[in-house]
């Protein structure tokens, strides 16, 4: 009786993950995480790739973190190579939440510079969580190639990722402050300021950095 009931519950969860109502899909994802079942993993990963609602996607990620890493990691690593941008982005986000460094080889330079901004931002966040000890400087060098990219939110995401790596980012930021692109210089200066003062607001840091760059400085004067 218990086996039959459990099977029936799992079947219902799998069906509700495909429901047209987001509230039902959210409930199903919650149920999948509350009572993990190996049958859920493939469907949860597949759903992450197409789910339109942010809150449901977040619950899908939570549900996956509740399942054994031995089951979820291979599926998510495969997913970061998907043709679907959302599949790549959500898989990277989930890997960052799981935090298992065996996923590190999947965080490629291609993903860190992905043309899709959401994918790139997810890759930056995942990279700084998963980077093995001793690889931080190499990661900082790759992240520095993305300085100046996008709008404020994108730039803030990159700055936060770089700041989380600590002092290893100082050499690449210093080099970027003397580069030819004023957008890159300003972003590098703002990131340096956040590194020195994590409580400083990014808006203030970027505006101050723009002022410094406009005046022909590199942000390193007076050090």
PDB file of C-alpha atoms in Angstrom:
ATOM      1  CA  UNK A   1       0.000   0.000   0.000  1.00  0.00           C
ATOM      2  CA  UNK A   2       2.813   2.385   0.904  1.00  0.00           C
ATOM      3  CA  UNK A   3       4.678   1.579  -2.313  1.00  0.00           C
ATOM      4  CA  UNK A   4       1.541   2.165  -4.379  1.00  0.00           C
ATOM      5  CA  UNK A   5       0.838   5.465  -2.622  1.00  0.00           C
ATOM      6  CA  UNK A   6       4.421   6.628  -3.122  1.00  0.00           C
ATOM      7  CA  UNK A   7       4.264   5.744  -6.794  1.00  0.00           C
ATOM      8  CA  UNK A   8       0.992   7.584  -7.188  1.00  0.00           C
ATOM      9  CA  UNK A   9       2.388  10.710  -5.487  1.00  0.00           C
ATOM     10  CA  UNK A  10       5.469  10.722  -7.718  1.00  0.00           C
ATOM     11  CA  UNK A  11       3.333  10.340 -10.825  1.00  0.00           C
ATOM     12  CA  UNK A  12       1.189  13.288  -9.751  1.00  0.00           C
ATOM     13  CA  UNK A  13       4.242  15.467  -9.136  1.00  0.00           C
ATOM     14  CA  UNK A  14       5.630  14.666 -12.582  1.00  0.00           C
ATOM     15  CA  UNK A  15       2.309  15.508 -14.187  1.00  0.00           C
ATOM     16  CA  UNK A  16       1.907  18.755 -12.256  1.00  0.00           C
ATOM     17  CA  UNK A  17       5.375  19.940 -13.299  1.00  0.00           C
ATOM     18  CA  UNK A  18       3.884  20.250 -16.806  1.00  0.00           C
ATOM     19  CA  UNK A  19       0.676  21.998 -15.718  1.00  0.00           C
ATOM     20  CA  UNK A  20      -0.244  25.252 -17.481  1.00  0.00           C
ATOM     21  CA  UNK A  21      -0.727  27.002 -14.109  1.00  0.00           C
ATOM     22  CA  UNK A  22       2.442  28.347 -12.526  1.00  0.00           C
ATOM     23  CA  UNK A  23       1.025  27.904  -9.021  1.00  0.00           C
ATOM     24  CA  UNK A  24       0.594  24.176  -9.662  1.00  0.00           C
ATOM     25  CA  UNK A  25       4.122  23.862 -11.095  1.00  0.00           C
ATOM     26  CA  UNK A  26       5.489  25.714  -8.066  1.00  0.00           C
ATOM     27  CA  UNK A  27       3.691  23.301  -5.728  1.00  0.00           C
ATOM     28  CA  UNK A  28       4.983  20.336  -7.696  1.00  0.00           C
ATOM     29  CA  UNK A  29       8.577  21.579  -7.532  1.00  0.00           C
ATOM     30  CA  UNK A  30       8.204  22.069  -3.770  1.00  0.00           C
ATOM     31  CA  UNK A  31       6.876  18.523  -3.441  1.00  0.00           C
ATOM     32  CA  UNK A  32       9.758  17.167  -5.519  1.00  0.00           C
ATOM     33  CA  UNK A  33      12.263  18.768  -3.167  1.00  0.00           C
ATOM     34  CA  UNK A  34      10.382  17.848  -0.007  1.00  0.00           C
ATOM     35  CA  UNK A  35      10.260  14.155  -0.922  1.00  0.00           C
ATOM     36  CA  UNK A  36      13.213  13.556  -3.294  1.00  0.00           C
ATOM     37  CA  UNK A  37      12.846  10.727  -5.767  1.00  0.00           C
ATOM     38  CA  UNK A  38      15.314   9.572  -8.448  1.00  0.00           C
ATOM     39  CA  UNK A  39      12.487   9.748 -10.990  1.00  0.00           C
ATOM     40  CA  UNK A  40      12.287  13.520 -10.555  1.00  0.00           C
ATOM     41  CA  UNK A  41      15.832  14.465 -11.548  1.00  0.00           C
ATOM     42  CA  UNK A  42      15.564  14.278 -15.339  1.00  0.00           C
ATOM     43  CA  UNK A  43      12.219  16.061 -15.375  1.00  0.00           C
ATOM     44  CA  UNK A  44      13.393  18.806 -13.031  1.00  0.00           C
ATOM     45  CA  UNK A  45      16.424  19.491 -15.213  1.00  0.00           C
ATOM     46  CA  UNK A  46      14.302  19.450 -18.364  1.00  0.00           C
ATOM     47  CA  UNK A  47      11.789  21.814 -16.802  1.00  0.00           C
ATOM     48  CA  UNK A  48      14.523  24.281 -15.816  1.00  0.00           C
ATOM     49  CA  UNK A  49      15.287  24.760 -19.508  1.00  0.00           C
ATOM     50  CA  UNK A  50      11.785  25.916 -20.428  1.00  0.00           C
ATOM     51  CA  UNK A  51      10.111  27.198 -17.251  1.00  0.00           C
ATOM     52  CA  UNK A  52       9.041  30.824 -17.862  1.00  0.00           C
ATOM     53  CA  UNK A  53       8.412  31.853 -14.232  1.00  0.00           C
ATOM     54  CA  UNK A  54      11.362  32.950 -12.095  1.00  0.00           C
ATOM     55  CA  UNK A  55       9.935  31.713  -8.786  1.00  0.00           C
ATOM     56  CA  UNK A  56       9.177  28.299 -10.242  1.00  0.00           C
ATOM     57  CA  UNK A  57      12.703  28.061 -11.684  1.00  0.00           C
ATOM     58  CA  UNK A  58      14.120  28.926  -8.281  1.00  0.00           C
ATOM     59  CA  UNK A  59      12.054  26.170  -6.686  1.00  0.00           C
ATOM     60  CA  UNK A  60      13.171  23.715  -9.365  1.00  0.00           C
ATOM     61  CA  UNK A  61      16.780  24.524  -8.483  1.00  0.00           C
ATOM     62  CA  UNK A  62      16.051  24.042  -4.794  1.00  0.00           C
ATOM     63  CA  UNK A  63      14.418  20.682  -5.543  1.00  0.00           C
ATOM     64  CA  UNK A  64      17.499  19.556  -7.456  1.00  0.00           C
ATOM     65  CA  UNK A  65      19.775  20.512  -4.547  1.00  0.00           C
ATOM     66  CA  UNK A  66      17.737  18.142  -2.391  1.00  0.00           C
ATOM     67  CA  UNK A  67      18.644  15.142  -4.562  1.00  0.00           C
ATOM     68  CA  UNK A  68      21.935  13.203  -4.406  1.00  0.00           C
ATOM     69  CA  UNK A  69      24.797  15.017  -6.139  1.00  0.00           C
ATOM     70  CA  UNK A  70      25.771  11.756  -7.816  1.00  0.00           C
ATOM     71  CA  UNK A  71      22.497  11.968  -9.751  1.00  0.00           C
ATOM     72  CA  UNK A  72      22.202  15.690 -10.400  1.00  0.00           C
ATOM     73  CA  UNK A  73      25.797  16.632 -11.238  1.00  0.00           C
ATOM     74  CA  UNK A  74      26.150  14.652 -14.493  1.00  0.00           C
ATOM     75  CA  UNK A  75      22.793  15.942 -15.758  1.00  0.00           C
ATOM     76  CA  UNK A  76      23.600  19.563 -14.975  1.00  0.00           C
ATOM     77  CA  UNK A  77      27.105  19.370 -16.444  1.00  0.00           C
ATOM     78  CA  UNK A  78      25.611  18.100 -19.699  1.00  0.00           C
ATOM     79  CA  UNK A  79      23.038  20.869 -19.617  1.00  0.00           C
ATOM     80  CA  UNK A  80      25.605  23.675 -19.590  1.00  0.00           C
ATOM     81  CA  UNK A  81      26.397  22.698 -23.192  1.00  0.00           C
ATOM     82  CA  UNK A  82      22.763  22.990 -24.270  1.00  0.00           C
ATOM     83  CA  UNK A  83      21.743  25.064 -27.284  1.00  0.00           C
ATOM     84  CA  UNK A  84      19.112  26.719 -25.071  1.00  0.00           C
ATOM     85  CA  UNK A  85      20.417  29.782 -23.247  1.00  0.00           C
ATOM     86  CA  UNK A  86      17.978  29.305 -20.362  1.00  0.00           C
ATOM     87  CA  UNK A  87      19.078  25.693 -19.956  1.00  0.00           C
ATOM     88  CA  UNK A  88      22.716  26.786 -19.683  1.00  0.00           C
ATOM     89  CA  UNK A  89      21.934  29.635 -17.323  1.00  0.00           C
ATOM     90  CA  UNK A  90      19.754  27.625 -14.964  1.00  0.00           C
ATOM     91  CA  UNK A  91      22.130  24.663 -14.911  1.00  0.00           C
ATOM     92  CA  UNK A  92      24.992  26.981 -13.975  1.00  0.00           C
ATOM     93  CA  UNK A  93      22.854  28.609 -11.297  1.00  0.00           C
ATOM     94  CA  UNK A  94      21.999  25.203  -9.854  1.00  0.00           C
ATOM     95  CA  UNK A  95      25.629  24.079  -9.907  1.00  0.00           C
ATOM     96  CA  UNK A  96      26.551  27.200  -7.933  1.00  0.00           C
ATOM     97  CA  UNK A  97      23.921  26.298  -5.334  1.00  0.00           C
ATOM     98  CA  UNK A  98      25.126  22.695  -5.086  1.00  0.00           C
ATOM     99  CA  UNK A  99      28.721  23.914  -4.767  1.00  0.00           C
ATOM    100  CA  UNK A 100      30.445  20.656  -5.708  1.00  0.00           C
ATOM    101  CA  UNK A 101      33.848  21.497  -7.199  1.00  0.00           C
ATOM    102  CA  UNK A 102      33.813  18.414  -9.402  1.00  0.00           C
ATOM    103  CA  UNK A 103      31.723  20.594 -11.716  1.00  0.00           C
ATOM    104  CA  UNK A 104      34.595  23.060 -12.199  1.00  0.00           C
ATOM    105  CA  UNK A 105      35.830  21.631 -15.550  1.00  0.00           C
ATOM    106  CA  UNK A 106      32.404  22.455 -17.017  1.00  0.00           C
ATOM    107  CA  UNK A 107      32.929  26.185 -16.352  1.00  0.00           C
ATOM    108  CA  UNK A 108      34.666  26.984 -19.607  1.00  0.00           C
ATOM    109  CA  UNK A 109      35.993  30.252 -20.973  1.00  0.00           C
ATOM    110  CA  UNK A 110      33.211  30.026 -23.574  1.00  0.00           C
ATOM    111  CA  UNK A 111      30.569  30.081 -20.841  1.00  0.00           C
ATOM    112  CA  UNK A 112      32.314  32.896 -18.967  1.00  0.00           C
ATOM    113  CA  UNK A 113      32.092  35.006 -22.123  1.00  0.00           C
ATOM    114  CA  UNK A 114      28.754  33.650 -23.385  1.00  0.00           C
ATOM    115  CA  UNK A 115      26.944  36.006 -25.741  1.00  0.00           C
ATOM    116  CA  UNK A 116      23.809  35.638 -23.638  1.00  0.00           C
ATOM    117  CA  UNK A 117      24.144  37.960 -20.654  1.00  0.00           C
ATOM    118  CA  UNK A 118      22.117  35.755 -18.286  1.00  0.00           C
ATOM    119  CA  UNK A 119      24.321  32.783 -19.088  1.00  0.00           C
ATOM    120  CA  UNK A 120      27.509  34.791 -18.604  1.00  0.00           C
ATOM    121  CA  UNK A 121      26.328  36.181 -15.276  1.00  0.00           C
ATOM    122  CA  UNK A 122      25.366  32.701 -14.066  1.00  0.00           C
ATOM    123  CA  UNK A 123      28.770  31.420 -15.181  1.00  0.00           C
ATOM    124  CA  UNK A 124      30.577  34.175 -13.260  1.00  0.00           C
ATOM    125  CA  UNK A 125      28.676  33.351 -10.077  1.00  0.00           C
ATOM    126  CA  UNK A 126      29.224  29.617 -10.492  1.00  0.00           C
ATOM    127  CA  UNK A 127      32.907  30.059 -11.266  1.00  0.00           C
ATOM    128  CA  UNK A 128      33.774  31.938  -8.085  1.00  0.00           C
ATOM    129  CA  UNK A 129      31.964  29.291  -6.020  1.00  0.00           C
ATOM    130  CA  UNK A 130      33.516  26.283  -7.757  1.00  0.00           C
ATOM    131  CA  UNK A 131      37.053  27.500  -8.539  1.00  0.00           C
ATOM    132  CA  UNK A 132      39.640  25.147  -6.988  1.00  0.00           C
ATOM    133  CA  UNK A 133      42.296  26.498  -4.679  1.00  0.00           C
ATOM    134  CA  UNK A 134      45.186  27.851  -6.724  1.00  0.00           C
ATOM    135  CA  UNK A 135      43.091  28.591  -9.823  1.00  0.00           C
ATOM    136  CA  UNK A 136      41.763  31.948  -8.650  1.00  0.00           C
ATOM    137  CA  UNK A 137      44.328  34.083 -10.498  1.00  0.00           C
ATOM    138  CA  UNK A 138      43.642  32.345 -13.795  1.00  0.00           C
ATOM    139  CA  UNK A 139      39.918  32.838 -13.280  1.00  0.00           C
ATOM    140  CA  UNK A 140      40.448  36.521 -12.479  1.00  0.00           C
ATOM    141  CA  UNK A 141      42.312  36.930 -15.768  1.00  0.00           C
ATOM    142  CA  UNK A 142      39.387  35.470 -17.722  1.00  0.00           C
ATOM    143  CA  UNK A 143      36.805  37.509 -15.822  1.00  0.00           C
ATOM    144  CA  UNK A 144      38.780  40.678 -16.541  1.00  0.00           C
ATOM    145  CA  UNK A 145      38.113  40.165 -20.257  1.00  0.00           C
ATOM    146  CA  UNK A 146      34.451  40.916 -19.518  1.00  0.00           C
ATOM    147  CA  UNK A 147      35.060  44.300 -17.858  1.00  0.00           C
ATOM    148  CA  UNK A 148      32.991  47.050 -19.416  1.00  0.00           C
ATOM    149  CA  UNK A 149      30.367  44.638 -20.680  1.00  0.00           C
ATOM    150  CA  UNK A 150      26.664  45.451 -20.574  1.00  0.00           C
ATOM    151  CA  UNK A 151      24.545  47.688 -18.376  1.00  0.00           C
ATOM    152  CA  UNK A 152      24.841  48.440 -14.658  1.00  0.00           C
ATOM    153  CA  UNK A 153      23.351  45.166 -13.398  1.00  0.00           C
ATOM    154  CA  UNK A 154      25.670  43.111 -15.572  1.00  0.00           C
ATOM    155  CA  UNK A 155      28.683  45.133 -14.525  1.00  0.00           C
ATOM    156  CA  UNK A 156      27.709  44.865 -10.875  1.00  0.00           C
ATOM    157  CA  UNK A 157      27.441  41.066 -11.208  1.00  0.00           C
ATOM    158  CA  UNK A 158      30.952  40.892 -12.620  1.00  0.00           C
ATOM    159  CA  UNK A 159      32.356  43.255  -9.993  1.00  0.00           C
ATOM    160  CA  UNK A 160      30.827  41.193  -7.201  1.00  0.00           C
ATOM    161  CA  UNK A 161      32.253  38.006  -8.675  1.00  0.00           C
ATOM    162  CA  UNK A 162      35.725  39.507  -8.967  1.00  0.00           C
ATOM    163  CA  UNK A 163      35.637  41.067  -5.500  1.00  0.00           C
ATOM    164  CA  UNK A 164      34.717  37.678  -4.018  1.00  0.00           C
ATOM    165  CA  UNK A 165      38.025  36.307  -5.311  1.00  0.00           C
ATOM    166  CA  UNK A 166      39.905  38.753  -3.095  1.00  0.00           C
ATOM    167  CA  UNK A 167      43.363  40.223  -3.620  1.00  0.00           C
ATOM    168  CA  UNK A 168      44.212  37.960  -6.568  1.00  0.00           C
ATOM    169  CA  UNK A 169      42.185  40.300  -8.793  1.00  0.00           C
ATOM    170  CA  UNK A 170      44.342  43.355  -8.040  1.00  0.00           C
ATOM    171  CA  UNK A 171      46.921  42.823 -10.834  1.00  0.00           C
ATOM    172  CA  UNK A 172      44.315  42.298 -13.577  1.00  0.00           C
ATOM    173  CA  UNK A 173      42.246  45.244 -12.380  1.00  0.00           C
ATOM    174  CA  UNK A 174      45.321  47.465 -12.269  1.00  0.00           C
ATOM    175  CA  UNK A 175      46.186  46.475 -15.825  1.00  0.00           C
ATOM    176  CA  UNK A 176      42.629  47.169 -16.979  1.00  0.00           C
ATOM    177  CA  UNK A 177      42.671  50.688 -15.524  1.00  0.00           C
ATOM    178  CA  UNK A 178      45.313  51.659 -18.071  1.00  0.00           C
ATOM    179  CA  UNK A 179      43.660  50.073 -21.103  1.00  0.00           C
ATOM    180  CA  UNK A 180      42.396  51.982 -24.161  1.00  0.00           C
ATOM    181  CA  UNK A 181      38.657  51.449 -23.611  1.00  0.00           C
ATOM    182  CA  UNK A 182      37.153  54.058 -21.222  1.00  0.00           C
ATOM    183  CA  UNK A 183      34.244  51.732 -20.325  1.00  0.00           C
ATOM    184  CA  UNK A 184      36.657  48.993 -19.307  1.00  0.00           C
ATOM    185  CA  UNK A 185      38.809  51.473 -17.359  1.00  0.00           C
ATOM    186  CA  UNK A 186      35.815  52.871 -15.472  1.00  0.00           C
ATOM    187  CA  UNK A 187      34.504  49.403 -14.625  1.00  0.00           C
ATOM    188  CA  UNK A 188      37.943  48.314 -13.419  1.00  0.00           C
ATOM    189  CA  UNK A 189      38.315  51.418 -11.233  1.00  0.00           C
ATOM    190  CA  UNK A 190      34.835  50.895  -9.764  1.00  0.00           C
ATOM    191  CA  UNK A 191      35.640  47.249  -9.010  1.00  0.00           C
ATOM    192  CA  UNK A 192      38.880  48.272  -7.297  1.00  0.00           C
ATOM    193  CA  UNK A 193      36.918  50.676  -5.118  1.00  0.00           C
ATOM    194  CA  UNK A 194      34.462  47.946  -4.159  1.00  0.00           C
ATOM    195  CA  UNK A 195      37.366  45.635  -3.329  1.00  0.00           C
ATOM    196  CA  UNK A 196      38.847  48.239  -1.002  1.00  0.00           C
ATOM    197  CA  UNK A 197      35.467  49.212   0.470  1.00  0.00           C
ATOM    198  CA  UNK A 198      32.830  46.431   0.113  1.00  0.00           C
ATOM    199  CA  UNK A 199      30.233  48.650   1.764  1.00  0.00           C
ATOM    200  CA  UNK A 200      30.507  51.280  -0.952  1.00  0.00           C
ATOM    201  CA  UNK A 201      27.545  51.418  -3.298  1.00  0.00           C
ATOM    202  CA  UNK A 202      28.209  50.377  -6.881  1.00  0.00           C
ATOM    203  CA  UNK A 203      26.365  53.391  -8.272  1.00  0.00           C
ATOM    204  CA  UNK A 204      28.680  55.714  -6.378  1.00  0.00           C
ATOM    205  CA  UNK A 205      31.743  53.668  -7.311  1.00  0.00           C
ATOM    206  CA  UNK A 206      30.958  53.621 -11.031  1.00  0.00           C
ATOM    207  CA  UNK A 207      30.094  57.326 -11.189  1.00  0.00           C
ATOM    208  CA  UNK A 208      33.273  58.227  -9.323  1.00  0.00           C
ATOM    209  CA  UNK A 209      35.226  55.912 -11.618  1.00  0.00           C
ATOM    210  CA  UNK A 210      33.765  57.593 -14.697  1.00  0.00           C
ATOM    211  CA  UNK A 211      34.793  60.971 -13.310  1.00  0.00           C
ATOM    212  CA  UNK A 212      38.345  59.751 -12.707  1.00  0.00           C
ATOM    213  CA  UNK A 213      38.591  58.272 -16.207  1.00  0.00           C
ATOM    214  CA  UNK A 214      37.141  61.418 -17.804  1.00  0.00           C
ATOM    215  CA  UNK A 215      39.864  63.426 -16.098  1.00  0.00           C
ATOM    216  CA  UNK A 216      42.461  61.121 -17.555  1.00  0.00           C
ATOM    217  CA  UNK A 217      43.268  59.196 -14.397  1.00  0.00           C
ATOM    218  CA  UNK A 218      43.529  55.479 -13.748  1.00  0.00           C
ATOM    219  CA  UNK A 219      42.172  55.470 -10.223  1.00  0.00           C
ATOM    220  CA  UNK A 220      45.590  54.606  -8.829  1.00  0.00           C
ATOM    221  CA  UNK A 221      46.743  58.144  -8.138  1.00  0.00           C
ATOM    222  CA  UNK A 222      47.806  58.880  -4.600  1.00  0.00           C
ATOM    223  CA  UNK A 223      48.378  55.268  -3.612  1.00  0.00           C
TER     224      UNK A 223
END
